[in-house]
PDB file of C-alpha atoms in Angstrom:
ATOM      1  CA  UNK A   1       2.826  -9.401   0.821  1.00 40.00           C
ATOM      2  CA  UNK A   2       0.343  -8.829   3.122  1.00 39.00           C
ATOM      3  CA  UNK A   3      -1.542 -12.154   2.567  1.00 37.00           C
ATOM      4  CA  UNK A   4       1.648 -13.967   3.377  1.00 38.00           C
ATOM      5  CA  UNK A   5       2.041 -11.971   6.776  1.00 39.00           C
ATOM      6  CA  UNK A   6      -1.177  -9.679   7.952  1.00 34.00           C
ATOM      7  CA  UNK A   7       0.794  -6.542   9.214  1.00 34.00           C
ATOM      8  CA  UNK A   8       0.292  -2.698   9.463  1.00 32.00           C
ATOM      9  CA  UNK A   9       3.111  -2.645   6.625  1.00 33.00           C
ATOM     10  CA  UNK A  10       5.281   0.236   8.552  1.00 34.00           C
ATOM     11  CA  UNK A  11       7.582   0.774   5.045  1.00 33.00           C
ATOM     12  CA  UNK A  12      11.407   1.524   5.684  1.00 34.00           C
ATOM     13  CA  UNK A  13      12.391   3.184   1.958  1.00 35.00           C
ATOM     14  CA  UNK A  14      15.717   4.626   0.923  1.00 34.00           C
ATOM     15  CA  UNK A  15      14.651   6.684  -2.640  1.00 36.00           C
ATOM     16  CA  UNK A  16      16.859   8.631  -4.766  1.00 33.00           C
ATOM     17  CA  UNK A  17      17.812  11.794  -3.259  1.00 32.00           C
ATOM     18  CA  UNK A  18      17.764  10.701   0.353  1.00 38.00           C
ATOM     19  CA  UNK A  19      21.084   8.882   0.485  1.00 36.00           C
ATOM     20  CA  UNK A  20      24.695   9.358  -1.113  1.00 35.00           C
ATOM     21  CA  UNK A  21      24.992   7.719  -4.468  1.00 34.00           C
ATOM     22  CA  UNK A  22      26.715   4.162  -3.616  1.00 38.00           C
ATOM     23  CA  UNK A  23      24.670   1.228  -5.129  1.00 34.00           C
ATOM     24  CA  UNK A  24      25.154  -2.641  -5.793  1.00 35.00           C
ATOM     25  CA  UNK A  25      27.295  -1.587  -8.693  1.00 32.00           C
ATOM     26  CA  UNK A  26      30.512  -0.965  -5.588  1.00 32.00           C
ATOM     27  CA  UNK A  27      33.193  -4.163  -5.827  1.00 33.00           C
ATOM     28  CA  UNK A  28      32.097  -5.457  -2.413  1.00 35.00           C
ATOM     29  CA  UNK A  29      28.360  -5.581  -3.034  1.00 38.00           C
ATOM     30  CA  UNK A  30      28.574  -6.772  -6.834  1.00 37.00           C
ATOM     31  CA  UNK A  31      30.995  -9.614  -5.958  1.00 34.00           C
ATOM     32  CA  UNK A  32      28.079 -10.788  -3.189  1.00 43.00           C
ATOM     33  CA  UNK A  33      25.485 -10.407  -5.564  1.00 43.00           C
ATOM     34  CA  UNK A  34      27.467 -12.219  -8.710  1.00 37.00           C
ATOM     35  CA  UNK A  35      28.171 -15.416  -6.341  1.00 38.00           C
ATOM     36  CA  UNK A  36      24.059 -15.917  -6.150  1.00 39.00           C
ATOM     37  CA  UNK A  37      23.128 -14.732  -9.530  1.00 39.00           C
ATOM     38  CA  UNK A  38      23.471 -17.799 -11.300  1.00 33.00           C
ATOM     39  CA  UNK A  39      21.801 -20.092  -8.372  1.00 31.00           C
ATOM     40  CA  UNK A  40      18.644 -17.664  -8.343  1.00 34.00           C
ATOM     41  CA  UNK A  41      18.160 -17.658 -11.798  1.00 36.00           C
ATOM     42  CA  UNK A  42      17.844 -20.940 -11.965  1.00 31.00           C
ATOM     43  CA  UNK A  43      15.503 -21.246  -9.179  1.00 34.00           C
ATOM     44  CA  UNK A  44      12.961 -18.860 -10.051  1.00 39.00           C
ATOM     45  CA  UNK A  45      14.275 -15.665 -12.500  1.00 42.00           C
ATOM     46  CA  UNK A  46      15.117 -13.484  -9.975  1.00 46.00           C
ATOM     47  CA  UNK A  47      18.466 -12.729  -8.421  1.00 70.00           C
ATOM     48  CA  UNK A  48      16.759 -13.405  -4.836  1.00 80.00           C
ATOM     49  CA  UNK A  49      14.612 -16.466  -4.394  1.00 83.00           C
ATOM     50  CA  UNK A  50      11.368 -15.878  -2.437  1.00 86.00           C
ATOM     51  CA  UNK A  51      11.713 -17.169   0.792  1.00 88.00           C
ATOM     52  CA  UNK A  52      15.724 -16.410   1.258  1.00 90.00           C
ATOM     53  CA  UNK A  53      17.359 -14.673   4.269  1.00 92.00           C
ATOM     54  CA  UNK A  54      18.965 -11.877   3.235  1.00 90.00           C
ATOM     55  CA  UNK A  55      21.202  -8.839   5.300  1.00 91.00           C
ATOM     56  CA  UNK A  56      21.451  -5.878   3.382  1.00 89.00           C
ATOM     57  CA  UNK A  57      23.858  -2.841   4.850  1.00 89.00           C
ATOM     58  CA  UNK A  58      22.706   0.445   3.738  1.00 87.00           C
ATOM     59  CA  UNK A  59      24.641   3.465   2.861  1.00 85.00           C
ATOM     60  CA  UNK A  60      23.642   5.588   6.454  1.00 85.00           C
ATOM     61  CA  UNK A  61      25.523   2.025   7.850  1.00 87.00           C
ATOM     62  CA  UNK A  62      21.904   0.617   8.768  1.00 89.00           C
ATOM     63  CA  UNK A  63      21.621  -3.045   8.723  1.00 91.00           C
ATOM     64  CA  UNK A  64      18.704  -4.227   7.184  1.00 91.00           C
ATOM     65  CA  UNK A  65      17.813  -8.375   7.501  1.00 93.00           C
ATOM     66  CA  UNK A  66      14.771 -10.073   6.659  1.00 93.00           C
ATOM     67  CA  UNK A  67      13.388 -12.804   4.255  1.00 93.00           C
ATOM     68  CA  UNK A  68      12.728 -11.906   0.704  1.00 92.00           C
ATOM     69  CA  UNK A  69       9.003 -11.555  -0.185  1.00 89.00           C
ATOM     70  CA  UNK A  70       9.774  -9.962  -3.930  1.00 88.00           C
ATOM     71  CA  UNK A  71      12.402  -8.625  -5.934  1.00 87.00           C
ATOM     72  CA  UNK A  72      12.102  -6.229  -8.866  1.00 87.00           C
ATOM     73  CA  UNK A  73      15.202  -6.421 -10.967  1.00 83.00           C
ATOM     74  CA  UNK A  74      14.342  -3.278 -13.402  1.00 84.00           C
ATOM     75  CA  UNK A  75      13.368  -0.884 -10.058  1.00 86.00           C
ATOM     76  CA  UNK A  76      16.007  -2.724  -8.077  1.00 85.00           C
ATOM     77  CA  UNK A  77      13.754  -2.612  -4.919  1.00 89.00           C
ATOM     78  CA  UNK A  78      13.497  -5.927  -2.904  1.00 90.00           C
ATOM     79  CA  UNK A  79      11.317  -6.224  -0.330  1.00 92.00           C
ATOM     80  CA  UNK A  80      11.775  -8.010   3.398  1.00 93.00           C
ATOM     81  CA  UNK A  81       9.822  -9.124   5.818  1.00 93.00           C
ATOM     82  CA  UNK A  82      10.758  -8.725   9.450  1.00 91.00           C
ATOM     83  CA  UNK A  83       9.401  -9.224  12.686  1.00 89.00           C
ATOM     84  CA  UNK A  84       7.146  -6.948  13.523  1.00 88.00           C
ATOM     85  CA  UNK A  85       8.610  -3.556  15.535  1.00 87.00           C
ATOM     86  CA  UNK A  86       5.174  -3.688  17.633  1.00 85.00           C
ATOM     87  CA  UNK A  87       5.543  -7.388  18.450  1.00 84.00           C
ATOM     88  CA  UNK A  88       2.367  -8.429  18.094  1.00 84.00           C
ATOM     89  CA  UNK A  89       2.312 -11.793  16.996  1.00 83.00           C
ATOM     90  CA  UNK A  90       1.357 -13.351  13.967  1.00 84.00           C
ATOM     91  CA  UNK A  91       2.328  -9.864  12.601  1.00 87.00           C
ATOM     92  CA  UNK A  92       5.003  -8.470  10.479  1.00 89.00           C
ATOM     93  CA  UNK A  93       7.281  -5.736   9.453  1.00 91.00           C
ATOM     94  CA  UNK A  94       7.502  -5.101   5.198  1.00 91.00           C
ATOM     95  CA  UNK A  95      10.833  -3.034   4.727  1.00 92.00           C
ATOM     96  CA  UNK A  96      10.710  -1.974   0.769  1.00 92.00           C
ATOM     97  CA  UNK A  97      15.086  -1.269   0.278  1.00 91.00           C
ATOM     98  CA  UNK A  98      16.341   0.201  -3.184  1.00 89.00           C
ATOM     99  CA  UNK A  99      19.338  -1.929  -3.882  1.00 86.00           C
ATOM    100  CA  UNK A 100      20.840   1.443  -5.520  1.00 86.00           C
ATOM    101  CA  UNK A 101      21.189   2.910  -2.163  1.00 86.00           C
ATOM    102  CA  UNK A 102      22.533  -0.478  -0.776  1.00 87.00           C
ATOM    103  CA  UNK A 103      26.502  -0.570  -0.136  1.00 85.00           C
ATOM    104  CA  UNK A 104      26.829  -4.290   0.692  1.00 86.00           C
ATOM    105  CA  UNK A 105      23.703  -7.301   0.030  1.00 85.00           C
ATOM    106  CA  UNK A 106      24.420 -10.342   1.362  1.00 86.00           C
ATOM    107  CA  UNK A 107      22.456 -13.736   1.077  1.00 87.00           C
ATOM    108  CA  UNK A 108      22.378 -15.576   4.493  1.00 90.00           C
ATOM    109  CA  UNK A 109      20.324 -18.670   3.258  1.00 88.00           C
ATOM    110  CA  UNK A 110      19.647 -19.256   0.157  1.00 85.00           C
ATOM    111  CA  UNK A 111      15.878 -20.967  -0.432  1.00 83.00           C
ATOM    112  CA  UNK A 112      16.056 -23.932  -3.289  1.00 79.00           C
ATOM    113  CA  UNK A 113      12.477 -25.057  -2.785  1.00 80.00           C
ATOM    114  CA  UNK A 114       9.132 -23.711  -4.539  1.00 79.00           C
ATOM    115  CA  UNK A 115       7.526 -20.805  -2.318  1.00 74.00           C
ATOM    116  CA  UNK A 116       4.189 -21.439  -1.273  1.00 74.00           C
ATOM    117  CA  UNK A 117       1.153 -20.027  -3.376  1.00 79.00           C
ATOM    118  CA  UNK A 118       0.146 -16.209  -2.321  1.00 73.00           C
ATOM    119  CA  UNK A 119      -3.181 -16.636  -0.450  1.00 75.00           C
ATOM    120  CA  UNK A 120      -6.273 -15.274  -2.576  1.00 83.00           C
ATOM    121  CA  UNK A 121      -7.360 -12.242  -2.339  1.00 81.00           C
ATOM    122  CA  UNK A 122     -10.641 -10.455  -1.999  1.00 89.00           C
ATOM    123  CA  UNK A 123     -10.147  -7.937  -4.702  1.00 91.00           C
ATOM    124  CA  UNK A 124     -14.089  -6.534  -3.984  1.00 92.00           C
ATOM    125  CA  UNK A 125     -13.595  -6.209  -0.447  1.00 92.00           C
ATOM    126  CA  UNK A 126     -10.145  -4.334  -1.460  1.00 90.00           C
ATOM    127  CA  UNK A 127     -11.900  -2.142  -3.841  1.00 93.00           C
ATOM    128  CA  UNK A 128     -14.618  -1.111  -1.518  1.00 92.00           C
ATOM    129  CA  UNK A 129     -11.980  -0.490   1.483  1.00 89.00           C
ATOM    130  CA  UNK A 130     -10.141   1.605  -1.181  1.00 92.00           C
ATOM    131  CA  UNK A 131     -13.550   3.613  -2.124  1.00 91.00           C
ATOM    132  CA  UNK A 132     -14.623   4.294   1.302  1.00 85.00           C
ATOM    133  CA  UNK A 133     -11.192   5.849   2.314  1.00 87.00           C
ATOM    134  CA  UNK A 134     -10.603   7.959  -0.693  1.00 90.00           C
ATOM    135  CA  UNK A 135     -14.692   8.987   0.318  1.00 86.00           C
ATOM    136  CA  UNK A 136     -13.327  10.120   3.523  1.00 84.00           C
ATOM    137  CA  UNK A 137     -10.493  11.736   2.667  1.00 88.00           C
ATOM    138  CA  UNK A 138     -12.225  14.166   0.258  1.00 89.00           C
ATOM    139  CA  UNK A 139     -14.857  14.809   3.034  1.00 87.00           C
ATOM    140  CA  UNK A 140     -11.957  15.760   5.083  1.00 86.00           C
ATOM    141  CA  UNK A 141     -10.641  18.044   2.224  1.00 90.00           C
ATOM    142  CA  UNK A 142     -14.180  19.684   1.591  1.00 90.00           C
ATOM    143  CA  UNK A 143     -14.693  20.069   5.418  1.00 90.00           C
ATOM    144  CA  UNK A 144     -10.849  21.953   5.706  1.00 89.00           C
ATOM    145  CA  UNK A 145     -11.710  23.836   2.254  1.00 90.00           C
ATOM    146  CA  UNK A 146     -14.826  24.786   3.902  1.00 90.00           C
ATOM    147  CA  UNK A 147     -13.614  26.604   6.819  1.00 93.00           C
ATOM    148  CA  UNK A 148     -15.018  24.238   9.167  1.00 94.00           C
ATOM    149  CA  UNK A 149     -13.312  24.219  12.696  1.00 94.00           C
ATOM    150  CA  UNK A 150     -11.485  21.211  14.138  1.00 93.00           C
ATOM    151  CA  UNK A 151     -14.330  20.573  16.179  1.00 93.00           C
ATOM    152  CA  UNK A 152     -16.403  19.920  13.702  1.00 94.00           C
ATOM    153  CA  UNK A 153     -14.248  18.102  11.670  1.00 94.00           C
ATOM    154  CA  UNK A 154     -13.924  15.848  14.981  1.00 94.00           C
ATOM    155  CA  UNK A 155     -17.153  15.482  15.762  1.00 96.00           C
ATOM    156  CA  UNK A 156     -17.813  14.402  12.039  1.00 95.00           C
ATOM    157  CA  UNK A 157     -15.314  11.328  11.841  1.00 92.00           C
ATOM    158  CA  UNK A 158     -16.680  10.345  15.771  1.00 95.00           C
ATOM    159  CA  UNK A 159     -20.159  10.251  14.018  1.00 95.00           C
ATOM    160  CA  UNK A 160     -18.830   8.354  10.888  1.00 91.00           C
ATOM    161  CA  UNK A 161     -17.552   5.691  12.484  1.00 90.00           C
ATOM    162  CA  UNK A 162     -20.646   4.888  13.262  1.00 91.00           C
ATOM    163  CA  UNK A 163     -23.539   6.167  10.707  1.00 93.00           C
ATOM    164  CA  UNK A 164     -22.299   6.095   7.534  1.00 88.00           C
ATOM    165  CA  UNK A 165     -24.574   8.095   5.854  1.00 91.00           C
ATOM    166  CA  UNK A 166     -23.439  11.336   7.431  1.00 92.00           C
ATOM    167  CA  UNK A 167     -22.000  14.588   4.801  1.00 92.00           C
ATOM    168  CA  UNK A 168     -21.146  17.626   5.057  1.00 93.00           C
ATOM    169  CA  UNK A 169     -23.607  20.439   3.474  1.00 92.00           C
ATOM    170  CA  UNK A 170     -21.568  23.620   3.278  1.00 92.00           C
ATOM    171  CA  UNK A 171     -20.971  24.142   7.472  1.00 94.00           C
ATOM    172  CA  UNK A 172     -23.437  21.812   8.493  1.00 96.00           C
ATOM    173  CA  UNK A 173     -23.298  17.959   9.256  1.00 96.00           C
ATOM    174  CA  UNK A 174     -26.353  16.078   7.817  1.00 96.00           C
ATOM    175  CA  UNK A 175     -26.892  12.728   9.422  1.00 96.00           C
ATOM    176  CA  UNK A 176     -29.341   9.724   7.850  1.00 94.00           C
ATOM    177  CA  UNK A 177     -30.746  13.161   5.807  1.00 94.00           C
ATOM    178  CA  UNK A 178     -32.785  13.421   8.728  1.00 95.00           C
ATOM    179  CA  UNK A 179     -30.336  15.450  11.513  1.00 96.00           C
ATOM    180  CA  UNK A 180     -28.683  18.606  10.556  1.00 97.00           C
ATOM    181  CA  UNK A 181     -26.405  19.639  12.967  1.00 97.00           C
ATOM    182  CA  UNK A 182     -24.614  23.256  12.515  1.00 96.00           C
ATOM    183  CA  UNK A 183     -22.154  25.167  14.394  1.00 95.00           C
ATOM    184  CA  UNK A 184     -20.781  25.350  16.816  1.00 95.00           C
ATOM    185  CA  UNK A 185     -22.280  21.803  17.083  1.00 96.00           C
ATOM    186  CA  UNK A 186     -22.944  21.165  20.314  1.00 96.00           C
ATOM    187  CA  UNK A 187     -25.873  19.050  21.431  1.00 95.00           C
ATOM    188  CA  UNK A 188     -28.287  22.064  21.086  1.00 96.00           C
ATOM    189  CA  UNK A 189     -27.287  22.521  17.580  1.00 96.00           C
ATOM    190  CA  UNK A 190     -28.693  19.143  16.512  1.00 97.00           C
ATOM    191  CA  UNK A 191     -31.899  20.384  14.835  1.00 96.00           C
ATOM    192  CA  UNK A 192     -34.206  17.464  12.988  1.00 95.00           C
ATOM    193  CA  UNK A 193     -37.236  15.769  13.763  1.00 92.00           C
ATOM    194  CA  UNK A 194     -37.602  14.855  17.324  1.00 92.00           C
ATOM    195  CA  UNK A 195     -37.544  10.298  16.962  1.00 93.00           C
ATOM    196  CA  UNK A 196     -35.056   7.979  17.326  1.00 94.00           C
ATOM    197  CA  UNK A 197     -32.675   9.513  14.796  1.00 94.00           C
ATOM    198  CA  UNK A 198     -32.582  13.005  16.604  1.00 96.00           C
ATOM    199  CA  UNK A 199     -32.182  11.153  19.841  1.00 95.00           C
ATOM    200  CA  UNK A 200     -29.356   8.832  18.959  1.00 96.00           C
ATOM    201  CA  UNK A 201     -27.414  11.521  17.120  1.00 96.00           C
ATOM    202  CA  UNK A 202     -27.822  14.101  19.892  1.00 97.00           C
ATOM    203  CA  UNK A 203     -26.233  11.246  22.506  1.00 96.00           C
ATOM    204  CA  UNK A 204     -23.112  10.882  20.341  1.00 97.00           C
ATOM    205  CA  UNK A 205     -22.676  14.315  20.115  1.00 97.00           C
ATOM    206  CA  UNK A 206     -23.181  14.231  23.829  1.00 96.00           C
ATOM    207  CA  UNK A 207     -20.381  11.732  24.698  1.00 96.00           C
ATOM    208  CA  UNK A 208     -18.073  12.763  22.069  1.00 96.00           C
ATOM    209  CA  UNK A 209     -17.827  15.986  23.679  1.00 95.00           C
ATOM    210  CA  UNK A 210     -17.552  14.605  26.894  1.00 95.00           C
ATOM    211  CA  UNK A 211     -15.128  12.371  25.822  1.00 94.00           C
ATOM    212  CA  UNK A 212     -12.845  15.184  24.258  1.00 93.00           C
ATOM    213  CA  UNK A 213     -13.292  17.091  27.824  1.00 93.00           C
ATOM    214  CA  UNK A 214     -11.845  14.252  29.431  1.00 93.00           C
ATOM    215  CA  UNK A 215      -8.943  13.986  27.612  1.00 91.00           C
ATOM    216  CA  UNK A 216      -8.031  17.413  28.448  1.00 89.00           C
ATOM    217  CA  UNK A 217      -8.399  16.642  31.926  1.00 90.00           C
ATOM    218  CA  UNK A 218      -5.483  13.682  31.767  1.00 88.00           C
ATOM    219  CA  UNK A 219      -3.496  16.098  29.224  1.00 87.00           C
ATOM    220  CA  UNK A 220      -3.221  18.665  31.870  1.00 86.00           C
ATOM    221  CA  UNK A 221      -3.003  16.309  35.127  1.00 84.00           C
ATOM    222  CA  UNK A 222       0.005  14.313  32.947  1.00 84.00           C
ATOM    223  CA  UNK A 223       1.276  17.817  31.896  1.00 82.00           C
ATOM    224  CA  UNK A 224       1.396  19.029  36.003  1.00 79.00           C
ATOM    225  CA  UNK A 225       2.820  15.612  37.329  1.00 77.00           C
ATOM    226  CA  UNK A 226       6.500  16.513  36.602  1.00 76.00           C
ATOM    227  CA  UNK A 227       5.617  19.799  38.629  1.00 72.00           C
ATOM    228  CA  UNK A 228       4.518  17.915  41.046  1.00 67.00           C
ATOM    229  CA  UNK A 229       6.990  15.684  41.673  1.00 70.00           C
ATOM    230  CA  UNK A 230       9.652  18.543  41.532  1.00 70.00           C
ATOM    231  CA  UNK A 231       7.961  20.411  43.973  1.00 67.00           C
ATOM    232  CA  UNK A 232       7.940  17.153  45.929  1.00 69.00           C
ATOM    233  CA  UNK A 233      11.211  16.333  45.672  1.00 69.00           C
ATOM    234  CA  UNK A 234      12.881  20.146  46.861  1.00 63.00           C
TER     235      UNK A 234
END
């Protein structure tokens, strides 16, 4: 799904337990359904050809419309792709609906031709993306199980994103196995042998901190503004 449409893939899902019980198997929606059956089949299995424009009306009364990207007929879970709710372009919404939560489905145009192939994929890269996040999420879960404190859990993903080869050691961050930095972790907490390593480390500690002081700066100024203009306006 992605390949076909690069997107952030926000997910709009409707499982069991989160809406009242009134699925395709209602008059309305199963008459809808039965007048396409036979035409999808025939095109390619499924009761919703790739490629078709389908509205959907859940049972909170949402409308749902999009074009059909897959269809799983044993789960019952179709999936749509809209335009994308940040409106970037050449991006794309993925809404993933269970049809058993679905009071009405209706097929606005029905696709006859073949869909076009799915775009390859670069399974490695995928694996390696997959690696590298499940990496830093159990840093994250180490670092929290640790008792480290949210500045140093900060300061650790600022550094990551841009040495790699930084872990945690109990309290401490160890960078390139050549900084160790320990609480509170301020500059003067970056202890390793003074080069180019040291020196480059120290300076992101440096502007990350800086950074995060800066921040605070526009969160209070934004935070006094409607005082302001109160005060401005009696």
């Amino acid at each position: 799904m992605e390949a076909a449409a690069p997107s952030s893939l926000p997910l709009s899902l409707h499982p069991a337990g989160h809406a009242p019980a009134c699925g395709v198997s209602t008059p309305r929606a199963s008459r809808r359904v039965a007048s396409r059956r036979s035409l999808g089949a025939r095109l390619s299995g499924e009761y919703f050809s790739v490629g078709s424009q389908v509205s959907c009306r859940t049972c909170q009364e949402q409308r749902l419309q999009g074009e059909v990207v897959a269809f799983d007929y044993q789960s019952k879970m179709l999936a749509l792709k809209c335009p994308s709710s940040s409106g970037k372009p050449n991006h794309a919404d993925i809404l993933l609906i269970n049809l058993q939560y679905v009071s009405e489905v209706e097929i606005i145009n029905d696709r006859t031709e073949t869909p076009p192939p799915l775009a390859s994929l670069n399974v490695s890269k995928l694996a390696s993306k997959a690696r590298t996040e499940k990496e830093e999420k159990l840093s994250q879960a180490y670092a929290i199980s640790a008792g480290v404190s949210l500045e140093g859990q900060q300061l650790f993903q600022t550094i990551h994103k841009t040495i790699k080869d930084c872990k945690w050691q109990e309290k401490n961050i160890v960078v390139m196995e050549e900084v160790v930095i320990t609480p509170p972790y301020q500059v003067e907490n970056c202890k390793g042998k003074e080069g180019s390593a040291l020196s480059h480390v120290r300076k992101i500690v440096e502007k990350h901190f800086r950074d995060v002081e800066s921040q605070k700066i526009l969160q209070r100024s934004q935070a006094q503004q409607p005082q302001k203009e109160a005060a401005l306006s009696s």
